[in-house]
Short mmCIF file of C-alpha atoms in Angstrom, two decimals:
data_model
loop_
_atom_site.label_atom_id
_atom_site.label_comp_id
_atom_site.label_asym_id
_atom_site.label_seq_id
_atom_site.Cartn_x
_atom_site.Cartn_y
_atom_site.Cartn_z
CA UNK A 1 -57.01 -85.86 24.29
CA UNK A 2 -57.10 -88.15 21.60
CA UNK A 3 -58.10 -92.03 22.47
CA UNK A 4 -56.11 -95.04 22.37
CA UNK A 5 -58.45 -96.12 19.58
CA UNK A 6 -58.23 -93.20 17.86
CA UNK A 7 -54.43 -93.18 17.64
CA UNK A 8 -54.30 -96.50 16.54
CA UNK A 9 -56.59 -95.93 13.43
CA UNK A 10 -54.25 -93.11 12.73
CA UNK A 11 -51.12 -94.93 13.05
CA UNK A 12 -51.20 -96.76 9.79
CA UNK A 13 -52.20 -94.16 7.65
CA UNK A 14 -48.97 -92.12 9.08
CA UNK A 15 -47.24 -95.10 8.01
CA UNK A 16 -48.40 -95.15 4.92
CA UNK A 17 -48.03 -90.82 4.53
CA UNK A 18 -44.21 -91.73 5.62
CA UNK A 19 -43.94 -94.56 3.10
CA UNK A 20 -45.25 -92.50 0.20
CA UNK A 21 -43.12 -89.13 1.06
CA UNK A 22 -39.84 -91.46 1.16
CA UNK A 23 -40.65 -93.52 -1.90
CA UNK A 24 -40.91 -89.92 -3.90
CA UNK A 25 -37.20 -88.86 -2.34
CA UNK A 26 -36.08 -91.75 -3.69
CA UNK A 27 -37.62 -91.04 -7.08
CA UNK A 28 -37.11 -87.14 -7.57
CA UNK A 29 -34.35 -86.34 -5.20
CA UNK A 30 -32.71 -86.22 -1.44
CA UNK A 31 -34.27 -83.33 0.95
CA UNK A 32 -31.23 -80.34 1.08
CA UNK A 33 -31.80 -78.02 3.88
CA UNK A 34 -31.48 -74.32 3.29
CA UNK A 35 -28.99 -72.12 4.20
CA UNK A 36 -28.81 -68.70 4.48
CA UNK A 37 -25.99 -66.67 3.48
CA UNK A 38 -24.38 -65.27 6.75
CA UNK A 39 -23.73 -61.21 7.23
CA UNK A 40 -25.50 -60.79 3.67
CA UNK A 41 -27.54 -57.40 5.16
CA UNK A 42 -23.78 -55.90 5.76
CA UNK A 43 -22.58 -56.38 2.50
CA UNK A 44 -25.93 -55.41 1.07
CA UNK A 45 -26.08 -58.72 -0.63
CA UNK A 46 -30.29 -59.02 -0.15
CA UNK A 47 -33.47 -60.09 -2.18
CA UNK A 48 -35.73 -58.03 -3.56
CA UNK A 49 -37.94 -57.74 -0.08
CA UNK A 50 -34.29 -56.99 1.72
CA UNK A 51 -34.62 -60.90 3.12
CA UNK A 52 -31.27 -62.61 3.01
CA UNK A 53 -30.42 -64.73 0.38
CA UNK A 54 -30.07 -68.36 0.35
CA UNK A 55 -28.59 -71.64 -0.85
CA UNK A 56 -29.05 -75.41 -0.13
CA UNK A 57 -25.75 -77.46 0.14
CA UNK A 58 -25.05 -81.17 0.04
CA UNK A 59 -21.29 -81.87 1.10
CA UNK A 60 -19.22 -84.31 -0.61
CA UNK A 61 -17.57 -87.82 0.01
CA UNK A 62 -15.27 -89.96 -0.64
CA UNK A 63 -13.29 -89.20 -3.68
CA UNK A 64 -15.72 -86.11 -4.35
CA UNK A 65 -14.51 -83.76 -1.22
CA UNK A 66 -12.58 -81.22 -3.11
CA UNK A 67 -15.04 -81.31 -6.09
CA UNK A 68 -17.64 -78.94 -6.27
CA UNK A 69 -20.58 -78.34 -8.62
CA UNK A 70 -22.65 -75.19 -7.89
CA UNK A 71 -26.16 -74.70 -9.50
CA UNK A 72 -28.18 -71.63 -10.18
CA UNK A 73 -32.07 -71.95 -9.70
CA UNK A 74 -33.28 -70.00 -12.59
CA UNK A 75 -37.37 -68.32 -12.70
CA UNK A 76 -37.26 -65.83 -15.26
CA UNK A 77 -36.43 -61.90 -14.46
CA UNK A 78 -38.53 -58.53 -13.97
CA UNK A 79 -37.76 -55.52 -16.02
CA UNK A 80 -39.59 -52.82 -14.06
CA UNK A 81 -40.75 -51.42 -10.60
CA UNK A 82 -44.00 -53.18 -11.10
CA UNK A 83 -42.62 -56.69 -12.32
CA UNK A 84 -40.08 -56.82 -9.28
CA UNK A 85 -42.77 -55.98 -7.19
CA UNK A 86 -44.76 -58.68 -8.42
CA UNK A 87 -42.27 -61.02 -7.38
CA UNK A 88 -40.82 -59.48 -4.06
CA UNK A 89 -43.64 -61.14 -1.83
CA UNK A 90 -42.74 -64.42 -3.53
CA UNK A 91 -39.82 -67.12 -3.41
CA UNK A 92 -38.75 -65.61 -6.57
CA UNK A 93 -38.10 -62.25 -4.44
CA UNK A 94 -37.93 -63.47 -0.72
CA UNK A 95 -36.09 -66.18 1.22
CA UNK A 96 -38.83 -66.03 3.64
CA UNK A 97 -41.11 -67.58 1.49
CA UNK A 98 -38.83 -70.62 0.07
CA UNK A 99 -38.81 -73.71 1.65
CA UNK A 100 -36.87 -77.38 1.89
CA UNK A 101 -35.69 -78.71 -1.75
CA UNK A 102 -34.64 -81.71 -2.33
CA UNK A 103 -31.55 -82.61 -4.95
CA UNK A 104 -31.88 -85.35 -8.45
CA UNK A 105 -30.31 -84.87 -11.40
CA UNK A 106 -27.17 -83.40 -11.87
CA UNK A 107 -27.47 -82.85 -7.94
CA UNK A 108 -28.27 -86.65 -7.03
CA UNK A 109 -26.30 -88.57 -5.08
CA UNK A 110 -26.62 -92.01 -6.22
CA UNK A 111 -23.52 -93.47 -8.16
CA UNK A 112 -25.80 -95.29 -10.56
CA UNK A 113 -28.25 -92.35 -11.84
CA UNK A 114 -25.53 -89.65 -11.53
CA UNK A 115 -21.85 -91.70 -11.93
CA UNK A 116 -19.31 -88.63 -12.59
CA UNK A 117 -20.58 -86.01 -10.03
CA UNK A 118 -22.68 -87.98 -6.94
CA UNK A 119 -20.43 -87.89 -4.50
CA UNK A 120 -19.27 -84.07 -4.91
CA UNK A 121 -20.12 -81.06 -2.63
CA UNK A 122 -23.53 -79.60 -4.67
CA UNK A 123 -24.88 -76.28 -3.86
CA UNK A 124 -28.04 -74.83 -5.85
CA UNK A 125 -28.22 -71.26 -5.25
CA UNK A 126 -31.73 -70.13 -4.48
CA UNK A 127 -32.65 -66.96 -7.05
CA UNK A 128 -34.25 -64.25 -5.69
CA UNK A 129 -33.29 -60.87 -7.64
CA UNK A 130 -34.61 -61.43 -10.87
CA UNK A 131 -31.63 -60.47 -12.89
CA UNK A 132 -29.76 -63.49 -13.41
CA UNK A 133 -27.27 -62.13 -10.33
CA UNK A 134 -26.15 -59.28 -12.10
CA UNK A 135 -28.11 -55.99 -10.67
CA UNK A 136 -26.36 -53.97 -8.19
CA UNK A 137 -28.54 -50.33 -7.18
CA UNK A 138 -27.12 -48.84 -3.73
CA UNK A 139 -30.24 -46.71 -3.91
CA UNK A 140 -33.84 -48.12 -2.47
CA UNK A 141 -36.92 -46.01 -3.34
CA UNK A 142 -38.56 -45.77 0.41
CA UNK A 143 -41.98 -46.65 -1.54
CA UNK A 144 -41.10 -50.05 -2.96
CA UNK A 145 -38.68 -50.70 -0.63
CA UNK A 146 -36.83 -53.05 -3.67
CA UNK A 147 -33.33 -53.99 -3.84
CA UNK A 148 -31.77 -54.81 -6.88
CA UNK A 149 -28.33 -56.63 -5.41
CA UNK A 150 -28.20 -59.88 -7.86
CA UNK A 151 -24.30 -59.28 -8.26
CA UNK A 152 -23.45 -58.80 -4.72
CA UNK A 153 -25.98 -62.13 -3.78
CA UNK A 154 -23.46 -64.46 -6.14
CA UNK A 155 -19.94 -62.59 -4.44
CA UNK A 156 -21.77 -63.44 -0.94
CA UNK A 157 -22.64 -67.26 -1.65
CA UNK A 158 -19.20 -67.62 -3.54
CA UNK A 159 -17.90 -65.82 -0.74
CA UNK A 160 -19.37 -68.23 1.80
CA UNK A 161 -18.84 -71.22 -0.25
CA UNK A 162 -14.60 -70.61 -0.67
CA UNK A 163 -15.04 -70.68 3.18
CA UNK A 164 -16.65 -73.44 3.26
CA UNK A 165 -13.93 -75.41 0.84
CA UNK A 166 -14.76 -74.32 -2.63
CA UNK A 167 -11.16 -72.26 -2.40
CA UNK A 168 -9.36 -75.98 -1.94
CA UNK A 169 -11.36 -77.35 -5.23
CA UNK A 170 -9.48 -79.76 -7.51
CA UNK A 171 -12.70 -79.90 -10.22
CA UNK A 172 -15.62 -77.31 -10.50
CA UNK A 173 -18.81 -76.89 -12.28
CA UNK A 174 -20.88 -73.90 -12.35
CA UNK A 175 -24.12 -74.74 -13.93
CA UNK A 176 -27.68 -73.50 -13.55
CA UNK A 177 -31.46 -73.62 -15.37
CA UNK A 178 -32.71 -71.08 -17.82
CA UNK A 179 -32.37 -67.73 -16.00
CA UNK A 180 -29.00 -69.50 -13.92
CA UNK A 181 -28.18 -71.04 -17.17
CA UNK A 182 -27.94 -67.81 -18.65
CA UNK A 183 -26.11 -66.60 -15.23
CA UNK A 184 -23.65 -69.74 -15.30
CA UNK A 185 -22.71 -68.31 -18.94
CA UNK A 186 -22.56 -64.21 -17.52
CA UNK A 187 -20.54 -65.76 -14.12
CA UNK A 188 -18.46 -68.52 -15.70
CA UNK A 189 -14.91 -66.55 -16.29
CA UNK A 190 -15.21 -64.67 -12.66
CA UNK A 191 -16.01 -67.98 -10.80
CA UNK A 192 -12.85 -69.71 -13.02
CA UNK A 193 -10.81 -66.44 -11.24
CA UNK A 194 -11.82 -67.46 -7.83
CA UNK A 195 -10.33 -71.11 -7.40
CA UNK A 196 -6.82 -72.49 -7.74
CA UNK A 197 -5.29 -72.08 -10.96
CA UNK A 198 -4.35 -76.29 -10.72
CA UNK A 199 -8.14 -76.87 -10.42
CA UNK A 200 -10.38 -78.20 -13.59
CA UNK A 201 -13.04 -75.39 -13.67
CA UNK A 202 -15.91 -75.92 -16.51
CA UNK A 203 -19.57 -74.36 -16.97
CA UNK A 204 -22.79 -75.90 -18.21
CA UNK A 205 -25.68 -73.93 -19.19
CA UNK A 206 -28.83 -75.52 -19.00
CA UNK A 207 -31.84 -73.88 -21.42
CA UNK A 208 -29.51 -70.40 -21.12
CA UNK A 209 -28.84 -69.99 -24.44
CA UNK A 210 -31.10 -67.48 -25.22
CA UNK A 211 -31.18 -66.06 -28.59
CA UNK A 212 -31.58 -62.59 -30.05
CA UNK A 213 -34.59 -63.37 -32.48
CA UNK A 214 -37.56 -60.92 -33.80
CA UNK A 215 -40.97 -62.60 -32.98
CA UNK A 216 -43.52 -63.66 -35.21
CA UNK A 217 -44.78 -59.93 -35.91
CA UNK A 218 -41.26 -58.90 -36.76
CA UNK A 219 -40.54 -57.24 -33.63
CA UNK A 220 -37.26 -57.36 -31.38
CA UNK A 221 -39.45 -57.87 -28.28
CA UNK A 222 -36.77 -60.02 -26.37
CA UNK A 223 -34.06 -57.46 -27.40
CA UNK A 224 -36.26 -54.54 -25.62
CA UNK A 225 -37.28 -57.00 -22.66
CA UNK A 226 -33.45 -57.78 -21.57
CA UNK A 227 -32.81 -53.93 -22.08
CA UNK A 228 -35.29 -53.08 -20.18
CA UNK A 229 -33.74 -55.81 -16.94
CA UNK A 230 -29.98 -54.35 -17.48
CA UNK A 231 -31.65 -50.63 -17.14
CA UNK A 232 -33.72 -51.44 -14.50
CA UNK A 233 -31.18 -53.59 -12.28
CA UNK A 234 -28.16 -51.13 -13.50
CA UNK A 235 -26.58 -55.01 -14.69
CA UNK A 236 -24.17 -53.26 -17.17
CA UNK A 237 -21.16 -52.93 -14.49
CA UNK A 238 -21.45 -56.68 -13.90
CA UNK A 239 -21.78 -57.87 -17.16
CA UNK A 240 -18.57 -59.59 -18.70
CA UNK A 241 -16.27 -56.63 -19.96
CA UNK A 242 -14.93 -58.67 -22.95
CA UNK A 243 -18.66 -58.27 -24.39
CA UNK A 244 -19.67 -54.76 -23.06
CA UNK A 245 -16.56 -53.28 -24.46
CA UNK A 246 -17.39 -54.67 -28.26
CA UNK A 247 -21.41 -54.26 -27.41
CA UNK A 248 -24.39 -52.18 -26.37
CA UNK A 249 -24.94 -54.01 -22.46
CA UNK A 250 -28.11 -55.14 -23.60
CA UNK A 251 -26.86 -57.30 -25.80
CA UNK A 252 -24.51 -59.11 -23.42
CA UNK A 253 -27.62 -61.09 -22.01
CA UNK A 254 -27.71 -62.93 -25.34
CA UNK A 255 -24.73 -65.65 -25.03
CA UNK A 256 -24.24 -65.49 -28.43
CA UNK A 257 -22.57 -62.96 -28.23
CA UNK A 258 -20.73 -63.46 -25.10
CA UNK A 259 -19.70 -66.92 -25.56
CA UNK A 260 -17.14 -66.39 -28.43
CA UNK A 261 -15.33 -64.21 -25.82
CA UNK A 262 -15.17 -66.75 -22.73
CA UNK A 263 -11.83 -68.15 -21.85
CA UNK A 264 -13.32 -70.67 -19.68
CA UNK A 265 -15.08 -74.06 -21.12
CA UNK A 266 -18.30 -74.14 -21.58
CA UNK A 267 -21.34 -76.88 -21.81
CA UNK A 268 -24.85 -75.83 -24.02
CA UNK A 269 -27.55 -78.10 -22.97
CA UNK A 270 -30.41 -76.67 -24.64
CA UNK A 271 -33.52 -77.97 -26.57
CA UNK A 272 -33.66 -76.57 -30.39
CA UNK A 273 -37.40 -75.56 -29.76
CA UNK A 274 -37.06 -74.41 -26.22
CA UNK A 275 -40.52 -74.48 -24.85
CA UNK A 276 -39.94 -70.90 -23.14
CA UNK A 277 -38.25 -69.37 -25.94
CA UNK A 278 -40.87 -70.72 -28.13
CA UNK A 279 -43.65 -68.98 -25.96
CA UNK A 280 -41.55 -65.54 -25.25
CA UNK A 281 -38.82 -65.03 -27.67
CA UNK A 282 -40.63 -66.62 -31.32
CA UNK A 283 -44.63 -65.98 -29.79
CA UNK A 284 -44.92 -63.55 -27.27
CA UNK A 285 -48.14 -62.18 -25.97
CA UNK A 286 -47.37 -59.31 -27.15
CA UNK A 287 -47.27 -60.60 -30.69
CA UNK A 288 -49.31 -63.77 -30.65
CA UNK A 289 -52.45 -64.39 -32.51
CA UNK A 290 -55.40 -66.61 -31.60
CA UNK A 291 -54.21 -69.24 -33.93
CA UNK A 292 -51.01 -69.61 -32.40
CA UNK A 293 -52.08 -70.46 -29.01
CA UNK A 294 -52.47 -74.16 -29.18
CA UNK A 295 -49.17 -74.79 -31.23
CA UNK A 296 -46.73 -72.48 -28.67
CA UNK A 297 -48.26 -74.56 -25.81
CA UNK A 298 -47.66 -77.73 -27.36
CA UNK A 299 -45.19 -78.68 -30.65
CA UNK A 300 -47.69 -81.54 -31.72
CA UNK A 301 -51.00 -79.65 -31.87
CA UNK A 302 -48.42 -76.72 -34.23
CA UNK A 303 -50.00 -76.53 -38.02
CA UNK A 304 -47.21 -77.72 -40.98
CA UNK A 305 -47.19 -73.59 -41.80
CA UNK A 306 -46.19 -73.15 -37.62
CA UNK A 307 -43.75 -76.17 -37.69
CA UNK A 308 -42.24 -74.11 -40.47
CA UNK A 309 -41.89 -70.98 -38.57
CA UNK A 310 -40.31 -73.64 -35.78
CA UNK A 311 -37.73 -75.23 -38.18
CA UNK A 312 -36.96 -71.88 -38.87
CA UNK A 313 -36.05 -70.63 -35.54
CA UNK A 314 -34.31 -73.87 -34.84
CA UNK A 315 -32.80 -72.63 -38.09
CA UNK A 316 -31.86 -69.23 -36.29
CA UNK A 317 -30.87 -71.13 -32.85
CA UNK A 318 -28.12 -73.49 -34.52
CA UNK A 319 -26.51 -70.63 -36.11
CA UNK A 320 -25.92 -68.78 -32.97
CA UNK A 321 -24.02 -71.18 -31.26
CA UNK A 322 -20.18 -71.46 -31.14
CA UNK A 323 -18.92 -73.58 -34.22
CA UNK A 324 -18.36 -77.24 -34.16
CA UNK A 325 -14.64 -76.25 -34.27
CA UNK A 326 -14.75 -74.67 -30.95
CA UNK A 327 -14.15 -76.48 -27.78
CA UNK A 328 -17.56 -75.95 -26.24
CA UNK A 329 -19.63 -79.03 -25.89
CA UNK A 330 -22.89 -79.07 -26.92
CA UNK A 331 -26.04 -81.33 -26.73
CA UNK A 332 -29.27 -79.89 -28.59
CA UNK A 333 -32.07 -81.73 -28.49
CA UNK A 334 -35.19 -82.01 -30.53
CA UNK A 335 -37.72 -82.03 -27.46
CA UNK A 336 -40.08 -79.25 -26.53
CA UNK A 337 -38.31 -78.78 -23.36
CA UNK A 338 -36.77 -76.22 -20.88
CA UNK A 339 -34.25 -77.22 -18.20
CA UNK A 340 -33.54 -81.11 -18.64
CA UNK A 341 -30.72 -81.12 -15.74
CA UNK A 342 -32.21 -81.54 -12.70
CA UNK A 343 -34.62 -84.27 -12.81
CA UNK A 344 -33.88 -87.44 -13.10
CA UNK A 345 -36.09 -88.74 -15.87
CA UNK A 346 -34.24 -86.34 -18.38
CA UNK A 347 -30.91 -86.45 -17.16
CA UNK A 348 -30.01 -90.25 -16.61
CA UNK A 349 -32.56 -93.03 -16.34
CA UNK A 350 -34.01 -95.86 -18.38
CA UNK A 351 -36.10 -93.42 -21.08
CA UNK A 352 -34.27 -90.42 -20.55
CA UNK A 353 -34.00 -88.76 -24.11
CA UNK A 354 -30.86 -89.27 -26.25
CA UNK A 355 -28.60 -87.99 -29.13
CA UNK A 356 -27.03 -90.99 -31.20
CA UNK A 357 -27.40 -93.24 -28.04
CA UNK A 358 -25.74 -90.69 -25.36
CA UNK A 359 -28.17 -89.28 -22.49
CA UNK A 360 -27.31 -86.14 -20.78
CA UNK A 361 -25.93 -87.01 -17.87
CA UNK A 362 -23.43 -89.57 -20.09
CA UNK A 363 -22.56 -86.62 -22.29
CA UNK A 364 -21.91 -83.87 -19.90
CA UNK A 365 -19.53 -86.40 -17.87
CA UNK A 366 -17.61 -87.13 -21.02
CA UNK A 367 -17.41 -83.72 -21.40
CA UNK A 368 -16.24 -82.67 -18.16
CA UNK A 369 -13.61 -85.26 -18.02
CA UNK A 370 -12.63 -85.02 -21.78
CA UNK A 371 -13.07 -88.87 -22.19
CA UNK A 372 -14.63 -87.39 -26.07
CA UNK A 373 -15.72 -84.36 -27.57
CA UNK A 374 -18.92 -84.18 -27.12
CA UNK A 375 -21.14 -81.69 -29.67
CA UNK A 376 -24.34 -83.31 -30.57
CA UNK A 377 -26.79 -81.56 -32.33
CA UNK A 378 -29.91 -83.73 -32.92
CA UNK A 379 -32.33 -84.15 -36.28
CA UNK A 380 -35.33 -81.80 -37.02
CA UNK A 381 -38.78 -82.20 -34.83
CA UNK A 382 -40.31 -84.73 -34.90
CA UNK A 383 -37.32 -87.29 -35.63
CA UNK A 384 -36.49 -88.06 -32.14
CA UNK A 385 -38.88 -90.91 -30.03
CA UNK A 386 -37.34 -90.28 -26.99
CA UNK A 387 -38.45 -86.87 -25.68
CA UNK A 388 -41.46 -88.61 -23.43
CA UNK A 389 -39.62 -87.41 -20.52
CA UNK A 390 -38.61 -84.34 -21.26
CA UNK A 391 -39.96 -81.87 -18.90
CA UNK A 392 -41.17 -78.61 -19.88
CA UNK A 393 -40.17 -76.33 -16.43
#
């Protein structure tokens, strides 16, 4: 039994434990519980391990109650038996092995770091299928024991969620991070479909917009790799018809060309020298050389001849997004970044990064409430001081 001594000498250091685990909640975010989605094994709506899926959700207040802004974690995507494996053990593949997250960003709930969405019920959907919610395989191979149900994991949380209000919304944002950006963009038109024609329904993709780009050796490595996820997760079916019926499937994992067919509004937050497209789409493994590994790691350690090959796919990137005409709203950055909506620093604080004086957060809110069009496209690397914060995640 511990002594009264003893407990005492502990006492302040718990103190001090407490203070330093609240003062970091009040920096990077509020704790969200997790939720798991109810009767998911019925509808065959499971991760890859056959573990239920799962969300964390943050109800609204005030004037926020019938708004509702619903985030998709992103983490990338396997194209194979051996890839999904990989991640099936994982929280990338298992809700068994995900824990407590806490909300900031986008999904704060201060008034002053996050003014046009704080008080609204937030969800982040926890991704754990590894095709950007799109697979759907009845089958399961006895020996992996995988299931590839993306598509029927986002009808069971949207499901859930209309239960839970989402059907009575008056404004709604789907938006997610790389692999949910990309799904925010795939999803946006069927998640318009499921709430009240009155309501103001809008999308934001955040470090989605992946492009269809050879790498440095010339090869259409991307192009095989998302091939290789829509054959392997049979995504086709669940991929938006107004780009499969003009398109090989493949090819409608690459917003550019399913963006100029979306009736719904849509939001591209997106560095021009994403780090991850940088390092998998321009410089793959598979095509990298030894000289390149410095530079795809980190923009300021890149050679003049590599910052060329750079302004050239920033080059590339530019022209594959909608036209300035078009109602989308834009804000491309010149940061070696990936995801910039969810943490504080990058979204709205003192030093956040910003286009012509507007920080993300500012610019999306505009956006959403149409106070301005909002398409900023920033200068060329290095022009702009106030990446510091941008994170690279």
């Amino acid at each position: 039994m511990m002594g009264h001594k003893q407990y005492m000498s502990i006492y302040p250091l718990m103190l001090v434990v407490n203070l330093m685990v609240f003062l970091k909640l009040k920096v990077y975010g509020f704790p969200v519980p997790m939720t798991l989605v109810n009767d998911s094994a019925a509808k065959g709506a499971v991760c890859l391990d056959g573990s239920p899926p799962a969300y964390h959700f943050s109800p609204g207040f005030d004037s926020g109650v019938n708004n509702w802004l619903v985030h998709m974690e992103g983490g990338g995507w396997c194209r194979s038996t051996e890839e999904c494996l990989a991640r099936r053990d994982t929280y990338r593949g298992s809700s068994t092995k995900m824990k407590l997250m806490s909300f900031s960003g986008i999904l704060g709930n201060q008034q002053k770091s996050n003014p046009d969405f704080y008080n609204w019920n937030k969800v982040k959907v926890r991704y754990c299928d590894g095709s950007s919610f799109t697979g759907d395989v009845e089958s399961v191979d006895p020996g992996t024991k995988l299931y590839y149900r993306g598509a029927r994991i986002w009808q069971a949380v949207m499901d859930e969620l209309l239960e839970k209000g989402m059907k009575n919304s008056e404004n709604a944002l789907l938006s997610g991070c790389s692999a949910g950006g990309l799904a925010s963009i795939l999803h946006c038109d069927k998640f318009r479909g499921l709430l009240p024609e009155s309501a103001t329904v809008k999308c934001l993709s955040d470090a989605g917009y992946f492009i269809e780009a050879k790498d440095i050796s010339g090869a259409d490595s991307i192009r095989d790799f998302y091939a290789s996820v829509v054959a392997t997760h049979d995504s086709a079916k669940n991929l938006p018809s107004s780009c499969t019926t003009k398109n090989s499937p493949s090819l409608c994992f690459f917003p550019q060309y399913v963006v100029p067919e979306m009736s719904t509004p849509l939001f591209v937050l997106n560095a021009a020298y994403d780090s991850w497209q940088i390092k998998n789409i321009l410089v793959p493994t598979s095509a990298k050389s030894d000289d390149w590994d410095d530079c795809r790691l980190d923009i300021k350690k890149c050679s003049a001849s590599q910052l060329e090959v750079l302004q050239g796919y920033r080059s590339e990137f530019l022209s594959k997004l909608p036209g300035k005409g078009s109602s989308t709203g834009m804000f491309i950055i010149s940061c070696y970044a990936h995801c910039q909506s969810g943490s504080q620093a990058t979204w709205l604080s003192e030093g956040s990064p910003v286009i012509e004086d507007s920080s993300i957060g500012k610019a999306v809110g505009d956006w959403f409430y149409g106070r301005r069009v909002v398409q900023l496209i920033d200068c060329q690397y290095p022009c702009n001081k106030s990446c510091a914060n941008s994170t690279d995640e």
